[in-house]
Tab-separated table of C-alpha atoms in Angstrom:
chain	number	residue	atom	x	y	z
C	1	LEU	CA	0.000	0.000	0.000
C	2	ALA	CA	1.188	3.495	-0.813
C	3	LYS	CA	2.809	5.392	2.041
C	4	THR	CA	1.072	8.589	3.075
C	5	THR	CA	2.345	11.743	4.742
C	6	GLN	CA	0.065	14.194	6.511
C	7	PRO	CA	0.602	16.906	9.132
C	8	ILE	CA	0.755	15.649	12.702
C	9	SER	CA	-1.546	18.366	14.006
C	10	MET	CA	-3.644	21.345	12.977
C	11	ASP	CA	-5.489	24.021	14.915
C	12	SER	CA	-8.616	25.878	13.838
C	13	TYR	CA	-11.490	27.950	15.152
C	14	GLU	CA	-15.168	27.263	14.925
C	15	GLY	CA	-16.733	28.322	11.662
C	16	GLN	CA	-13.531	28.152	9.650
C	17	GLU	CA	-12.846	25.880	6.712
C	18	VAL	CA	-10.121	23.322	7.366
C	19	ASN	CA	-8.035	21.719	4.640
C	20	ILE	CA	-5.868	18.723	5.475
C	21	THR	CA	-3.446	17.678	2.768
C	22	CYS	CA	-2.107	14.179	2.371
C	23	SER	CA	0.893	13.296	0.230
C	24	HIS	CA	1.019	9.903	-1.490
C	25	ASN	CA	3.721	10.048	-4.139
C	26	ASN	CA	3.736	6.308	-4.827
C	27	ILE	CA	0.021	5.890	-5.404
C	28	ALA	CA	-0.777	3.045	-7.798
C	29	THR	CA	-3.212	3.073	-10.687
C	30	ASN	CA	-5.812	0.992	-8.856
C	31	ASP	CA	-5.489	2.787	-5.506
C	32	TYR	CA	-8.323	4.761	-3.953
C	33	ILE	CA	-7.939	7.540	-1.381
C	34	THR	CA	-10.000	7.212	1.770
C	35	TRP	CA	-10.317	9.430	4.821
C	36	TYR	CA	-11.429	8.355	8.276
C	37	GLN	CA	-12.194	10.356	11.408
C	38	GLN	CA	-11.596	8.976	14.880
C	39	PHE	CA	-12.636	10.243	18.292
C	40	PRO	CA	-10.888	8.963	21.427
C	41	SER	CA	-11.798	5.400	22.358
C	42	GLN	CA	-14.073	4.987	19.345
C	43	GLY	CA	-13.694	3.195	16.044
C	44	PRO	CA	-12.659	5.170	12.958
C	45	ARG	CA	-15.582	6.617	11.045
C	46	PHE	CA	-15.544	6.700	7.251
C	47	ILE	CA	-15.684	10.245	5.907
C	48	ILE	CA	-15.096	10.164	2.180
C	49	GLN	CA	-13.422	8.204	-0.583
C	50	GLY	CA	-12.302	9.161	-4.068
C	51	TYR	CA	-10.220	8.166	-7.053
C	52	LYS	CA	-9.742	11.406	-8.994
C	53	THR	CA	-10.917	15.022	-9.294
C	54	LYS	CA	-13.424	16.062	-6.665
C	55	VAL	CA	-15.816	14.176	-4.446
C	56	THR	CA	-18.310	15.851	-2.137
C	57	ASN	CA	-20.734	14.495	0.424
C	58	GLU	CA	-22.732	15.978	3.268
C	59	VAL	CA	-19.695	15.997	5.542
C	60	ALA	CA	-16.649	16.925	3.481
C	61	SER	CA	-15.048	17.390	0.093
C	62	LEU	CA	-12.045	15.572	-1.281
C	63	PHE	CA	-9.870	17.217	-3.888
C	64	ILE	CA	-7.506	15.062	-5.948
C	65	PRO	CA	-5.244	16.653	-8.576
C	66	ALA	CA	-4.645	15.037	-11.934
C	67	ASP	CA	-1.356	13.389	-10.908
C	68	ARG	CA	-3.050	11.910	-7.785
C	69	LYS	CA	0.159	12.300	-5.753
C	70	SER	CA	-1.679	14.240	-3.087
C	71	SER	CA	-5.195	14.847	-1.889
C	72	THR	CA	-6.912	17.433	0.297
C	73	LEU	CA	-9.739	16.807	2.706
C	74	SER	CA	-11.836	19.935	3.131
C	75	LEU	CA	-14.099	20.360	6.149
C	76	PRO	CA	-16.415	23.357	5.761
C	77	ARG	CA	-17.262	25.484	8.809
C	78	VAL	CA	-15.814	23.224	11.500
C	79	SER	CA	-17.295	23.023	14.974
C	80	LEU	CA	-15.899	21.898	18.314
C	81	SER	CA	-17.220	18.404	17.618
C	82	ASP	CA	-14.880	18.093	14.635
C	83	THR	CA	-11.936	17.854	17.032
C	84	ALA	CA	-10.575	14.401	16.208
C	85	VAL	CA	-7.801	12.492	14.465
C	86	TYR	CA	-8.103	12.315	10.684
C	87	TYR	CA	-6.459	9.496	8.763
C	88	CYS	CA	-5.635	9.442	5.066
C	89	LEU	CA	-5.346	5.965	3.572
C	90	VAL	CA	-4.376	4.916	0.082
C	91	GLY	CA	-4.824	1.442	-1.283
C	92	PRO	CA	-6.682	-0.938	-3.568
C	93	MET	CA	-9.870	-0.906	-1.551
C	94	ASN	CA	-11.599	-3.343	-3.842
C	95	GLN	CA	-8.935	-5.989	-3.404
C	96	ALA	CA	-9.843	-9.083	-1.458
C	97	GLY	CA	-8.627	-9.130	2.117
C	98	THR	CA	-7.194	-5.628	2.004
C	99	ALA	CA	-5.544	-4.614	5.265
C	100	LEU	CA	-5.940	-0.923	5.985
C	101	ILE	CA	-2.624	0.654	6.917
C	102	PHE	CA	-3.140	3.583	9.268
C	103	GLY	CA	-0.429	6.167	9.831
C	104	LYS	CA	-0.382	8.543	12.784
C	105	GLY	CA	-3.056	10.741	11.260
C	106	THR	CA	-3.649	14.454	11.753
C	107	THR	CA	-4.958	15.629	15.103
C	108	LEU	CA	-7.327	18.521	14.447
C	109	SER	CA	-8.105	20.777	17.392
C	110	VAL	CA	-11.007	23.186	17.001
C	111	SER	CA	-11.366	26.029	19.484
C	112	SER	CA	-14.162	28.497	20.143
U	1	LYS	CA	-28.988	-0.421	8.644
U	2	ALA	CA	-27.519	-1.151	12.028
U	3	GLY	CA	-23.792	-0.589	12.295
U	4	VAL	CA	-21.045	-2.939	13.346
U	5	THR	CA	-21.518	-4.111	16.915
U	6	GLN	CA	-18.863	-5.435	19.245
U	7	THR	CA	-19.196	-7.171	22.578
U	8	PRO	CA	-18.193	-6.716	25.246
U	9	ARG	CA	-17.309	-3.024	25.181
U	10	TYR	CA	-14.977	-3.265	28.145
U	11	LEU	CA	-13.043	-6.166	29.583
U	12	ILE	CA	-10.524	-6.604	32.374
U	13	LYS	CA	-8.368	-9.711	32.493
U	14	THR	CA	-5.196	-10.816	34.241
U	15	ARG	CA	-1.987	-12.035	32.681
U	16	GLY	CA	-2.109	-15.617	31.478
U	17	GLN	CA	-5.852	-15.671	30.933
U	18	GLN	CA	-7.518	-15.877	27.568
U	19	VAL	CA	-10.232	-13.701	26.094
U	20	THR	CA	-12.800	-13.921	23.309
U	21	LEU	CA	-14.191	-10.849	21.604
U	22	SER	CA	-17.219	-10.824	19.348
U	23	CYS	CA	-18.161	-8.800	16.287
U	24	SER	CA	-21.407	-8.637	14.340
U	25	PRO	CA	-20.966	-7.028	10.922
U	26	ILE	CA	-23.381	-4.823	9.062
U	27	SER	CA	-26.126	-6.938	7.535
U	28	GLY	CA	-25.031	-8.186	4.121
U	29	HIS	CA	-21.340	-7.631	4.715
U	30	ARG	CA	-19.298	-10.795	4.364
U	31	SER	CA	-15.830	-9.447	5.094
U	32	VAL	CA	-14.761	-8.846	8.687
U	33	SER	CA	-11.398	-7.428	9.720
U	34	TRP	CA	-9.844	-6.998	13.149
U	35	TYR	CA	-7.448	-4.281	14.271
U	36	GLN	CA	-5.555	-3.512	17.464
U	37	GLN	CA	-5.034	0.078	18.550
U	38	THR	CA	-2.498	1.104	21.190
U	39	PRO	CA	-1.013	4.521	21.969
U	40	GLY	CA	2.437	3.353	20.994
U	41	GLN	CA	1.772	1.360	17.826
U	42	GLY	CA	-1.386	3.009	16.559
U	43	LEU	CA	-3.901	1.030	14.523
U	44	GLN	CA	-2.544	-2.316	13.373
U	45	PHE	CA	-4.210	-4.951	11.211
U	46	LEU	CA	-4.720	-8.360	12.827
U	47	PHE	CA	-6.623	-10.470	10.262
U	48	GLU	CA	-9.476	-10.516	7.800
U	49	TYR	CA	-12.162	-13.135	7.189
U	50	PHE	CA	-14.490	-13.670	4.272
U	51	SER	CA	-17.003	-16.496	4.035
U	52	GLU	CA	-15.487	-18.216	7.076
U	53	THR	CA	-11.977	-18.188	5.561
U	54	GLN	CA	-9.031	-16.135	6.713
U	55	ARG	CA	-7.766	-14.238	3.659
U	56	ASN	CA	-5.139	-12.005	5.215
U	57	LYS	CA	-3.156	-11.888	8.416
U	58	GLY	CA	-1.069	-9.210	10.057
U	59	ASN	CA	2.181	-9.575	11.918
U	60	PHE	CA	0.918	-10.790	15.283
U	61	PRO	CA	1.907	-13.879	17.289
U	62	GLY	CA	-0.094	-17.076	17.145
U	63	ARG	CA	-1.747	-16.209	20.463
U	64	PHE	CA	-4.060	-14.063	18.394
U	65	SER	CA	-6.597	-16.055	16.434
U	66	GLY	CA	-9.996	-15.588	14.947
U	67	ARG	CA	-12.841	-17.242	13.176
U	68	GLN	CA	-15.937	-16.369	11.242
U	69	PHE	CA	-19.282	-18.089	11.335
U	70	SER	CA	-21.702	-18.810	8.510
U	71	ASN	CA	-23.759	-15.739	9.437
U	72	SER	CA	-20.596	-13.586	9.025
U	73	ARG	CA	-20.302	-12.908	12.738
U	74	SER	CA	-16.711	-13.125	13.867
U	75	GLU	CA	-14.784	-13.770	17.037
U	76	MET	CA	-11.190	-13.176	17.931
U	77	ASN	CA	-9.349	-14.934	20.706
U	78	VAL	CA	-6.217	-13.975	22.553
U	79	SER	CA	-4.617	-16.671	24.661
U	80	THR	CA	-2.055	-16.327	27.425
U	81	LEU	CA	-2.657	-12.631	27.816
U	82	GLU	CA	0.277	-10.284	28.328
U	83	LEU	CA	0.286	-6.761	29.726
U	84	GLY	CA	1.086	-5.464	26.239
U	85	ASP	CA	-2.174	-6.849	24.898
U	86	SER	CA	-4.033	-4.035	26.618
U	87	ALA	CA	-5.583	-2.154	23.735
U	88	LEU	CA	-8.695	-1.117	21.895
U	89	TYR	CA	-9.692	-3.970	19.593
U	90	LEU	CA	-11.647	-2.864	16.571
U	91	CYS	CA	-13.714	-4.845	14.142
U	92	ALA	CA	-14.604	-3.599	10.679
U	93	SER	CA	-16.975	-5.000	8.096
U	94	SER	CA	-16.947	-4.394	4.384
U	95	SER	CA	-19.008	-5.116	1.308
U	96	GLY	CA	-16.506	-3.713	-1.124
U	97	LEU	CA	-14.627	-0.461	-1.213
U	98	VAL	CA	-15.118	0.826	2.329
U	99	GLN	CA	-14.550	-0.710	5.746
U	100	PHE	CA	-16.945	0.342	8.498
U	101	PHE	CA	-15.705	0.105	12.047
U	102	GLY	CA	-17.442	-0.864	15.245
U	103	PRO	CA	-17.049	0.971	18.561
U	104	GLY	CA	-14.329	-1.381	19.745
U	105	THR	CA	-13.657	-3.483	22.823
U	106	ARG	CA	-11.363	-1.932	25.412
U	107	LEU	CA	-9.247	-4.751	26.887
U	108	THR	CA	-7.209	-4.108	29.998
U	109	VAL	CA	-4.735	-6.747	31.136
U	110	LEU	CA	-3.608	-6.517	34.755
């Protein structure tokens, strides 16, 4: 699975837009990009997944440039409850028995 | 649809004992994966089952084992518990591209 690099931590204020960038220079042709959110002592929660260009759902947007070597998770108008660890994962998610490889993630702290 | 459920949510054991954790996947999901999360090592893959067969296994000792039943429910077992086995054990089910996680079982080994 492709190695990912993302900032260890980020700080924001309520109401701001937060963009978390993930670098994945060795992404393979059949790899997808998936983001998870995790609160302390809870299981990771799926946020969004994409392959190219832009994907948007009710929670976030995912921007993927043409070369796919990076991606940006965009959280619009964050609130205190968005304080969590965000993980970027890259891999062939449709491959049988895929083991998700989690890095250290990005700890987002939202203040009032 | 109901999410992934795990039982028990909390467990306290002593060294040398064994423990069995249970996971019920989302209805219709046939793939179940298990992960261990500790502050030091982060989230690490244990194993994955599909249709009662183990398809993938992480780098854990043989004390860690699992199985899957015909209804896709899964159990994992840890024998001869060590202090270092204290962790949050997470189960995830999948029907394809995305894995959905349960709330986890917090195991404390004393």
